[in-house]
Short mmCIF file of C-alpha atoms in Angstrom, two decimals:
data_model
loop_
_atom_site.label_atom_id
_atom_site.label_comp_id
_atom_site.label_asym_id
_atom_site.label_seq_id
_atom_site.Cartn_x
_atom_site.Cartn_y
_atom_site.Cartn_z
CA UNK P 1 12.84 115.78 -89.14
CA UNK P 2 11.88 114.49 -92.64
CA UNK P 3 15.26 112.92 -92.95
CA UNK P 4 14.72 111.04 -89.66
CA UNK P 5 11.35 109.87 -90.49
CA UNK P 6 12.29 108.76 -93.96
CA UNK P 7 15.18 106.66 -92.54
CA UNK P 8 13.13 105.32 -89.52
CA UNK P 9 10.17 104.09 -91.58
CA UNK P 10 8.76 100.96 -90.19
CA UNK P 11 10.60 101.28 -87.00
CA UNK P 12 9.08 101.57 -83.53
CA UNK P 13 8.48 105.09 -81.91
CA UNK P 14 11.52 105.07 -79.80
CA UNK P 15 13.71 104.36 -82.59
CA UNK P 16 12.12 107.11 -84.68
CA UNK P 17 13.05 109.44 -81.81
CA UNK P 18 16.49 108.06 -81.68
CA UNK P 19 17.04 108.64 -85.29
CA UNK P 20 15.81 112.24 -84.88
CA UNK P 21 18.47 112.83 -82.18
CA UNK P 22 21.23 111.27 -84.29
CA UNK P 23 20.33 113.35 -87.27
CA UNK P 24 20.19 116.63 -85.18
CA UNK P 25 23.49 115.83 -83.54
CA UNK P 26 25.17 115.11 -86.96
CA UNK P 27 24.46 118.42 -88.43
CA UNK P 28 27.15 120.24 -86.45
CA UNK P 29 30.83 119.01 -86.16
CA UNK P 30 31.05 120.34 -82.57
CA UNK P 31 28.53 117.65 -81.51
CA UNK P 32 30.37 114.73 -83.22
CA UNK P 33 32.41 113.75 -80.16
CA UNK P 34 29.03 113.57 -78.04
CA UNK P 35 27.55 111.57 -81.06
CA UNK P 36 30.15 108.91 -80.99
CA UNK P 37 29.29 108.52 -77.24
CA UNK P 38 25.61 108.43 -78.18
CA UNK P 39 26.42 105.58 -80.59
CA UNK P 40 27.96 103.41 -78.07
CA UNK P 41 25.16 103.77 -75.81
CA UNK P 42 22.64 102.94 -78.36
CA UNK P 43 24.62 99.79 -79.64
CA UNK P 44 24.84 98.70 -75.89
CA UNK P 45 21.05 98.98 -75.76
CA UNK P 46 20.93 96.94 -79.19
CA UNK P 47 19.28 99.71 -81.22
CA UNK P 48 19.98 98.22 -84.60
CA UNK P 49 19.09 101.60 -86.53
CA UNK P 50 22.33 102.82 -84.88
CA UNK P 51 24.34 100.94 -87.35
CA UNK P 52 22.84 103.00 -90.23
CA UNK P 53 23.93 106.18 -88.81
CA UNK P 54 27.34 104.94 -87.79
CA UNK P 55 27.62 104.08 -91.46
CA UNK P 56 26.71 107.36 -92.59
CA UNK P 57 29.07 108.91 -90.01
CA UNK P 58 32.03 106.96 -91.24
CA UNK P 59 31.02 107.66 -94.84
CA UNK P 60 31.19 111.47 -94.22
CA UNK P 61 34.69 110.87 -92.59
CA UNK P 62 35.90 108.88 -95.72
CA UNK P 63 36.29 105.79 -93.54
CA UNK P 64 34.66 103.58 -96.28
CA UNK P 65 35.88 100.13 -95.08
CA UNK P 66 34.18 100.83 -91.52
CA UNK P 67 31.07 102.28 -93.13
CA UNK P 68 30.63 99.09 -95.25
CA UNK P 69 30.91 96.86 -92.18
CA UNK P 70 28.23 98.87 -90.30
CA UNK P 71 25.91 99.19 -93.19
CA UNK P 72 26.28 95.45 -94.17
CA UNK P 73 25.38 94.59 -90.72
CA UNK P 74 22.44 96.89 -90.58
CA UNK P 75 21.18 95.24 -93.80
CA UNK P 76 21.28 91.83 -92.32
CA UNK P 77 18.39 92.71 -90.08
CA UNK P 78 16.58 95.00 -92.60
CA UNK P 79 17.49 93.81 -96.00
CA UNK P 80 14.72 95.90 -97.80
CA UNK P 81 15.65 99.27 -96.27
CA UNK P 82 15.75 101.39 -99.25
CA UNK P 83 17.85 104.32 -97.51
CA UNK P 84 20.30 101.85 -96.33
CA UNK P 85 20.80 100.58 -99.98
CA UNK P 86 21.29 103.98 -101.20
CA UNK P 87 23.82 104.67 -98.54
CA UNK P 88 25.71 101.26 -99.48
CA UNK P 89 25.82 102.21 -103.07
CA UNK P 90 27.23 105.72 -102.21
CA UNK P 91 29.95 104.00 -99.92
CA UNK P 92 30.77 101.50 -102.61
CA UNK P 93 31.07 104.03 -105.24
CA UNK P 94 33.26 106.30 -103.09
CA UNK P 95 35.28 103.09 -102.29
CA UNK P 96 36.09 102.38 -105.91
CA UNK P 97 33.60 99.50 -106.33
CA UNK P 98 31.34 100.98 -108.79
CA UNK P 99 30.01 97.73 -110.31
CA UNK P 100 28.78 96.61 -106.95
CA UNK P 101 27.30 100.08 -106.39
CA UNK P 102 25.51 99.80 -109.82
CA UNK P 103 24.18 96.35 -108.74
CA UNK P 104 22.69 97.71 -105.46
CA UNK P 105 20.90 100.41 -107.39
CA UNK P 106 19.63 98.09 -110.11
CA UNK P 107 18.05 96.13 -107.17
CA UNK P 108 16.54 99.33 -106.08
CA UNK P 109 14.88 99.82 -109.44
CA UNK P 110 13.01 96.35 -108.77
CA UNK P 111 12.06 97.33 -105.37
CA UNK P 112 10.92 100.89 -105.69
CA UNK P 113 9.62 103.56 -108.01
CA UNK P 114 11.47 106.40 -106.22
CA UNK P 115 13.16 108.67 -108.50
CA UNK P 116 16.21 108.94 -106.04
CA UNK P 117 17.46 105.78 -107.47
CA UNK P 118 18.11 107.46 -110.99
CA UNK P 119 19.65 110.45 -109.43
CA UNK P 120 22.38 108.16 -107.79
CA UNK P 121 22.80 106.06 -111.09
CA UNK P 122 23.38 109.40 -112.96
CA UNK P 123 25.99 110.30 -110.63
CA UNK P 124 28.12 107.26 -111.06
CA UNK P 125 28.21 107.84 -114.93
CA UNK P 126 31.83 108.14 -115.90
CA UNK P 127 32.07 107.15 -119.63
CA UNK P 128 29.94 106.34 -122.73
CA UNK P 129 29.61 102.72 -121.75
CA UNK P 130 28.08 103.71 -118.21
CA UNK P 131 25.78 106.04 -120.14
CA UNK P 132 24.52 103.39 -122.43
CA UNK P 133 23.77 101.26 -119.65
CA UNK P 134 21.85 103.87 -117.92
CA UNK P 135 19.88 104.50 -121.10
CA UNK P 136 19.17 101.00 -121.55
CA UNK P 137 17.91 100.67 -117.90
CA UNK P 138 15.61 103.68 -118.56
CA UNK P 139 14.18 102.01 -121.69
CA UNK P 140 13.59 98.95 -119.72
CA UNK P 141 11.82 100.60 -116.70
CA UNK P 142 10.14 103.67 -118.36
CA UNK P 143 6.82 102.26 -118.51
CA UNK P 144 6.56 102.19 -114.77
CA UNK P 145 6.68 105.72 -114.60
CA UNK P 146 4.16 108.48 -115.28
CA UNK P 147 4.99 111.24 -117.79
CA UNK P 148 5.85 113.80 -115.10
CA UNK P 149 8.30 111.10 -113.52
CA UNK P 150 9.74 110.53 -116.80
CA UNK P 151 10.48 114.11 -117.21
CA UNK P 152 12.57 113.98 -114.04
CA UNK P 153 14.46 111.01 -115.12
CA UNK P 154 15.08 112.45 -118.46
CA UNK P 155 16.51 115.30 -116.59
CA UNK P 156 18.90 112.74 -114.97
CA UNK P 157 19.89 111.31 -118.11
CA UNK P 158 20.69 114.92 -119.55
CA UNK P 159 22.96 115.32 -116.71
CA UNK P 160 24.73 112.07 -117.43
CA UNK P 161 25.28 112.93 -121.11
CA UNK P 162 26.57 116.26 -120.26
CA UNK P 163 29.05 114.89 -117.93
CA UNK P 164 30.64 112.78 -120.72
CA UNK P 165 30.18 115.61 -123.07
CA UNK P 166 27.71 113.75 -125.16
CA UNK P 167 25.90 116.94 -126.07
CA UNK P 168 23.78 115.39 -128.96
CA UNK P 169 22.12 112.97 -126.76
CA UNK P 170 21.65 115.54 -124.04
CA UNK P 171 19.79 117.64 -126.50
CA UNK P 172 17.65 115.13 -127.73
CA UNK P 173 16.38 114.28 -124.29
CA UNK P 174 15.76 117.84 -123.56
CA UNK P 175 13.99 118.17 -127.01
CA UNK P 176 11.70 115.14 -125.89
CA UNK P 177 10.81 116.84 -122.57
CA UNK P 178 9.90 120.17 -124.35
CA UNK P 179 7.68 118.21 -126.71
CA UNK P 180 5.93 116.00 -124.32
CA UNK P 181 5.49 118.09 -121.14
CA UNK P 182 4.32 121.46 -120.28
CA UNK P 183 6.54 123.69 -118.14
CA UNK P 184 4.61 123.37 -114.74
CA UNK P 185 5.85 119.83 -114.33
CA UNK P 186 9.54 121.11 -113.93
CA UNK P 187 10.65 121.00 -110.38
CA UNK P 188 12.14 124.12 -108.82
CA UNK P 189 15.32 123.99 -106.80
CA UNK P 190 14.56 124.41 -102.85
CA UNK P 191 15.68 127.47 -101.00
CA UNK P 192 18.22 127.37 -98.34
CA UNK P 193 17.33 127.36 -94.55
CA UNK P 194 19.24 130.09 -93.14
CA UNK P 195 20.70 128.59 -90.19
CA UNK P 196 21.79 125.60 -92.09
CA UNK P 197 23.52 127.80 -94.66
CA UNK P 198 25.28 129.78 -91.72
CA UNK P 199 26.55 126.70 -90.16
CA UNK P 200 27.73 125.15 -93.36
CA UNK P 201 29.65 128.64 -94.36
CA UNK P 202 31.34 128.57 -90.72
CA UNK P 203 32.32 124.75 -91.08
CA UNK P 204 34.24 125.78 -94.30
CA UNK P 205 35.66 128.81 -92.79
CA UNK P 206 37.14 126.55 -89.96
CA UNK P 207 38.91 124.48 -92.55
CA UNK P 208 40.14 127.22 -94.46
CA UNK P 209 41.44 129.11 -91.44
CA UNK P 210 43.14 126.08 -90.16
CA UNK P 211 44.93 125.64 -93.41
CA UNK P 212 45.88 129.49 -93.46
CA UNK P 213 44.01 130.11 -96.72
CA UNK P 214 41.78 133.10 -97.38
CA UNK P 215 38.55 132.38 -99.20
CA UNK P 216 36.19 134.93 -100.41
CA UNK P 217 32.64 135.27 -101.06
CA UNK P 218 31.63 135.60 -104.68
CA UNK P 219 28.70 135.76 -107.05
CA UNK P 220 25.17 135.76 -105.37
CA UNK P 221 26.55 135.09 -102.03
CA UNK P 222 28.61 138.31 -102.27
CA UNK P 223 25.86 140.21 -103.76
CA UNK P 224 23.55 139.38 -100.78
CA UNK P 225 26.41 140.47 -98.28
CA UNK P 226 26.65 143.84 -99.89
CA UNK P 227 22.96 144.43 -101.15
CA UNK P 228 20.89 142.60 -98.41
CA UNK P 229 23.32 142.15 -95.60
CA UNK P 230 22.14 138.64 -95.80
CA UNK P 231 21.83 135.66 -98.18
CA UNK P 232 19.48 136.33 -101.09
CA UNK P 233 16.01 134.99 -100.46
CA UNK P 234 15.99 132.91 -103.68
CA UNK P 235 19.52 131.55 -103.39
CA UNK P 236 19.89 127.64 -103.32
CA UNK P 237 23.48 127.34 -102.68
CA UNK P 238 26.50 129.31 -101.36
CA UNK P 239 29.36 130.63 -103.65
CA UNK P 240 32.91 131.10 -102.39
CA UNK P 241 36.28 131.37 -104.24
CA UNK P 242 39.80 130.91 -103.43
CA UNK P 243 42.88 131.55 -105.66
CA UNK P 244 43.89 128.69 -107.78
CA UNK P 245 47.61 128.55 -106.38
CA UNK P 246 45.92 127.98 -102.96
CA UNK P 247 44.05 124.87 -104.10
CA UNK P 248 45.53 121.30 -103.92
CA UNK P 249 44.80 117.70 -103.37
CA UNK P 250 45.93 118.38 -99.72
CA UNK P 251 43.33 120.91 -99.05
CA UNK P 252 40.62 118.98 -100.85
CA UNK P 253 41.43 116.04 -98.51
CA UNK P 254 41.07 118.30 -95.39
CA UNK P 255 37.76 119.43 -96.30
CA UNK P 256 36.44 116.01 -97.18
CA UNK P 257 38.09 114.42 -94.12
CA UNK P 258 36.49 117.10 -91.83
CA UNK P 259 33.25 114.98 -91.45
CA UNK P 260 30.51 117.24 -92.76
CA UNK P 261 31.16 117.66 -96.42
CA UNK P 262 30.91 115.31 -99.45
CA UNK P 263 31.86 115.98 -103.06
CA UNK P 264 28.64 115.77 -104.85
CA UNK P 265 29.76 116.54 -108.46
CA UNK P 266 33.17 114.75 -109.24
CA UNK P 267 33.19 116.18 -112.67
CA UNK P 268 33.02 119.80 -112.26
CA UNK P 269 35.56 121.80 -113.70
CA UNK P 270 35.01 124.96 -111.81
CA UNK P 271 36.68 123.83 -108.62
CA UNK P 272 34.82 121.79 -105.84
CA UNK P 273 31.10 121.40 -105.46
CA UNK P 274 30.37 120.35 -101.73
CA UNK P 275 27.29 119.20 -99.99
CA UNK P 276 27.15 119.58 -96.14
CA UNK P 277 25.45 117.00 -94.07
CA UNK P 278 22.71 119.33 -93.32
CA UNK P 279 21.80 119.70 -97.04
CA UNK P 280 23.46 122.78 -98.02
CA UNK P 281 25.48 123.05 -101.16
CA UNK P 282 28.67 125.20 -101.41
CA UNK P 283 30.44 125.78 -104.76
CA UNK P 284 34.20 126.57 -104.20
CA UNK P 285 35.23 128.30 -107.51
CA UNK P 286 38.91 128.47 -108.30
CA UNK P 287 39.84 131.98 -109.36
CA UNK P 288 42.79 132.17 -111.80
CA UNK P 289 45.01 135.31 -112.54
CA UNK P 290 45.41 136.27 -116.28
CA UNK P 291 47.46 139.52 -116.86
CA UNK P 292 45.50 142.32 -115.19
CA UNK P 293 42.20 140.27 -114.77
CA UNK P 294 40.95 137.30 -112.84
CA UNK P 295 38.56 134.90 -114.02
CA UNK P 296 36.35 131.70 -112.64
CA UNK P 297 34.74 129.23 -114.81
CA UNK P 298 31.99 126.67 -115.24
CA UNK P 299 31.12 124.08 -117.91
CA UNK P 300 29.87 126.80 -120.32
CA UNK P 301 31.54 130.07 -119.51
CA UNK P 302 34.54 131.94 -118.09
CA UNK P 303 33.40 134.95 -115.91
CA UNK P 304 36.17 137.74 -116.06
CA UNK P 305 36.73 140.43 -113.38
CA UNK P 306 39.07 143.42 -113.29
CA UNK P 307 39.30 143.65 -109.45
CA UNK P 308 41.86 141.90 -107.27
CA UNK P 309 42.00 143.29 -103.79
CA UNK P 310 40.21 141.81 -101.12
CA UNK P 311 38.92 143.06 -97.49
CA UNK P 312 36.95 141.76 -94.89
CA UNK P 313 33.07 142.18 -94.61
CA UNK P 314 30.69 141.48 -91.58
CA UNK P 315 28.25 139.00 -92.62
CA UNK P 316 25.95 136.91 -90.67
CA UNK P 317 27.71 137.32 -87.51
CA UNK P 318 31.15 136.68 -88.59
CA UNK P 319 33.84 138.11 -90.80
CA UNK P 320 34.40 136.93 -94.51
CA UNK P 321 36.60 138.37 -97.27
CA UNK P 322 34.99 139.94 -100.42
CA UNK P 323 36.35 142.16 -103.15
CA UNK P 324 37.35 145.63 -101.91
CA UNK P 325 35.96 147.51 -104.97
CA UNK P 326 32.53 145.82 -104.68
CA UNK P 327 30.65 148.22 -107.09
CA UNK P 328 33.18 147.26 -109.79
CA UNK P 329 32.92 143.63 -109.08
CA UNK P 330 29.11 143.39 -108.78
CA UNK P 331 28.66 145.82 -111.93
CA UNK P 332 30.67 143.44 -113.95
CA UNK P 333 28.77 140.27 -112.89
CA UNK P 334 25.13 141.88 -112.64
CA UNK P 335 25.01 145.21 -114.37
CA UNK P 336 22.62 147.14 -112.23
CA UNK P 337 23.32 145.00 -109.29
CA UNK P 338 21.37 147.20 -106.97
CA UNK P 339 17.88 146.41 -108.59
CA UNK P 340 16.36 143.15 -107.69
CA UNK P 341 15.70 140.97 -110.78
CA UNK P 342 12.96 138.27 -110.84
CA UNK P 343 14.70 136.43 -113.60
CA UNK P 344 18.35 136.08 -113.80
CA UNK P 345 20.45 133.57 -115.51
CA UNK P 346 24.19 133.19 -114.43
CA UNK P 347 25.12 132.76 -118.30
CA UNK P 348 22.85 134.83 -120.32
CA UNK P 349 22.46 137.59 -117.90
CA UNK P 350 25.91 138.30 -116.61
CA UNK P 351 27.98 140.90 -118.73
CA UNK P 352 31.44 139.33 -117.90
CA UNK P 353 30.38 135.83 -119.05
CA UNK P 354 32.60 134.58 -122.16
CA UNK P 355 31.33 131.44 -123.78
CA UNK P 356 34.11 128.67 -123.86
CA UNK P 357 32.05 125.61 -124.88
CA UNK P 358 29.57 126.20 -127.75
CA UNK P 359 27.98 122.82 -127.47
CA UNK P 360 27.47 123.05 -123.70
CA UNK P 361 25.94 126.54 -124.38
CA UNK P 362 23.42 125.28 -126.80
CA UNK P 363 22.43 122.58 -124.29
CA UNK P 364 22.12 125.20 -121.46
CA UNK P 365 19.86 127.27 -123.94
CA UNK P 366 17.60 124.20 -124.47
CA UNK P 367 17.41 123.51 -120.65
CA UNK P 368 16.20 127.22 -120.08
CA UNK P 369 13.31 126.40 -122.36
CA UNK P 370 12.10 123.89 -119.54
CA UNK P 371 12.76 126.43 -116.69
CA UNK P 372 10.62 129.06 -115.00
CA UNK P 373 13.13 131.60 -116.77
CA UNK P 374 11.64 130.90 -120.16
CA UNK P 375 8.23 132.59 -119.16
CA UNK P 376 9.68 136.13 -119.56
CA UNK P 377 12.67 135.46 -121.84
CA UNK P 378 11.58 132.96 -124.65
CA UNK P 379 12.40 135.34 -127.55
CA UNK P 380 15.94 136.02 -126.06
CA UNK P 381 16.73 132.33 -125.81
CA UNK P 382 15.27 131.55 -129.24
CA UNK P 383 17.36 134.31 -130.88
CA UNK P 384 20.62 132.68 -129.24
CA UNK P 385 19.63 129.38 -130.55
CA UNK P 386 18.90 130.53 -134.14
CA UNK P 387 22.49 132.09 -134.05
CA UNK P 388 23.71 128.50 -133.86
CA UNK P 389 21.35 127.23 -136.48
CA UNK P 390 19.02 125.58 -133.82
CA UNK P 391 15.42 125.33 -134.67
CA UNK P 392 12.61 124.44 -132.18
#
């Protein structure tokens, strides 16, 4: 509902209803054939907003040239439609036209104060030159934003500098946030809508089943499966794993061409970060075999486990693989996994984590000082920082 209202802002009531119908149909892959028929009917009835959604549909199917044609046609009639400009920037960037995408977003900075513009800019950072351009834009426009808004923009800058491994600059912006703003201005990650999470997990299952690849539940998703028989209430994404030898560009392309997933972090070294059209995020961790152990990794650490065998578990109305010795796996990951923990950090509080990047670890510690986690764990964070010679 929120998405449809946001994208149909300024349109007549009938077009708002049309937008809602399209958004609902787009959520499920099984509805996509009907959706294409619906598009044809709406275009025949000269409903211009249809071209926006046709462009989004083609974007999710990696038909970038077609998507550009549709969004350009829509923008001829609605040149100031901000969501259309955001969509066009994403299409251009995915179509290897980064400079054009960058130009569209700079136009958006002059048109709106929405922080979403900065989010998209940060996702397009690929090198030091890009990061410098982003920083200069921030210096130019920062006075247009409140202190709270600047905190959020700083977070996007931090993400950008981390992406290019400029941990010194990332740390400086975190320190700036810590000094200028209280904890309560930091935004929380939104929880998953259960039915959306179920649909997203089932879609990824269809893709892997068709490719004859066995994926398995890991981390918090597997903990929820065993302890709750459900997703953990505070989870904000889904964690799954596949063996590294099963992953290839071919399987990546199958996932991204399926029509409901986009890759939302192109630089993540752990595997593949996906976002479903319904908003649910899925992290696919590659699992590597190393002698008698296995590991998966992120930017900061590797997580090691000593159990290898998989078996199927009933979970949210379907069967999914997980580790057969679930007690060993979960104990290695969480310690006392049966006890629910109000505060948990997947780097500091996991017994099996081995730090692989000290600079990234330090930045992570600083970021924790701007999170809810610090309320009960400040001394622990400061001890770690002192070990690296860092002083607040």
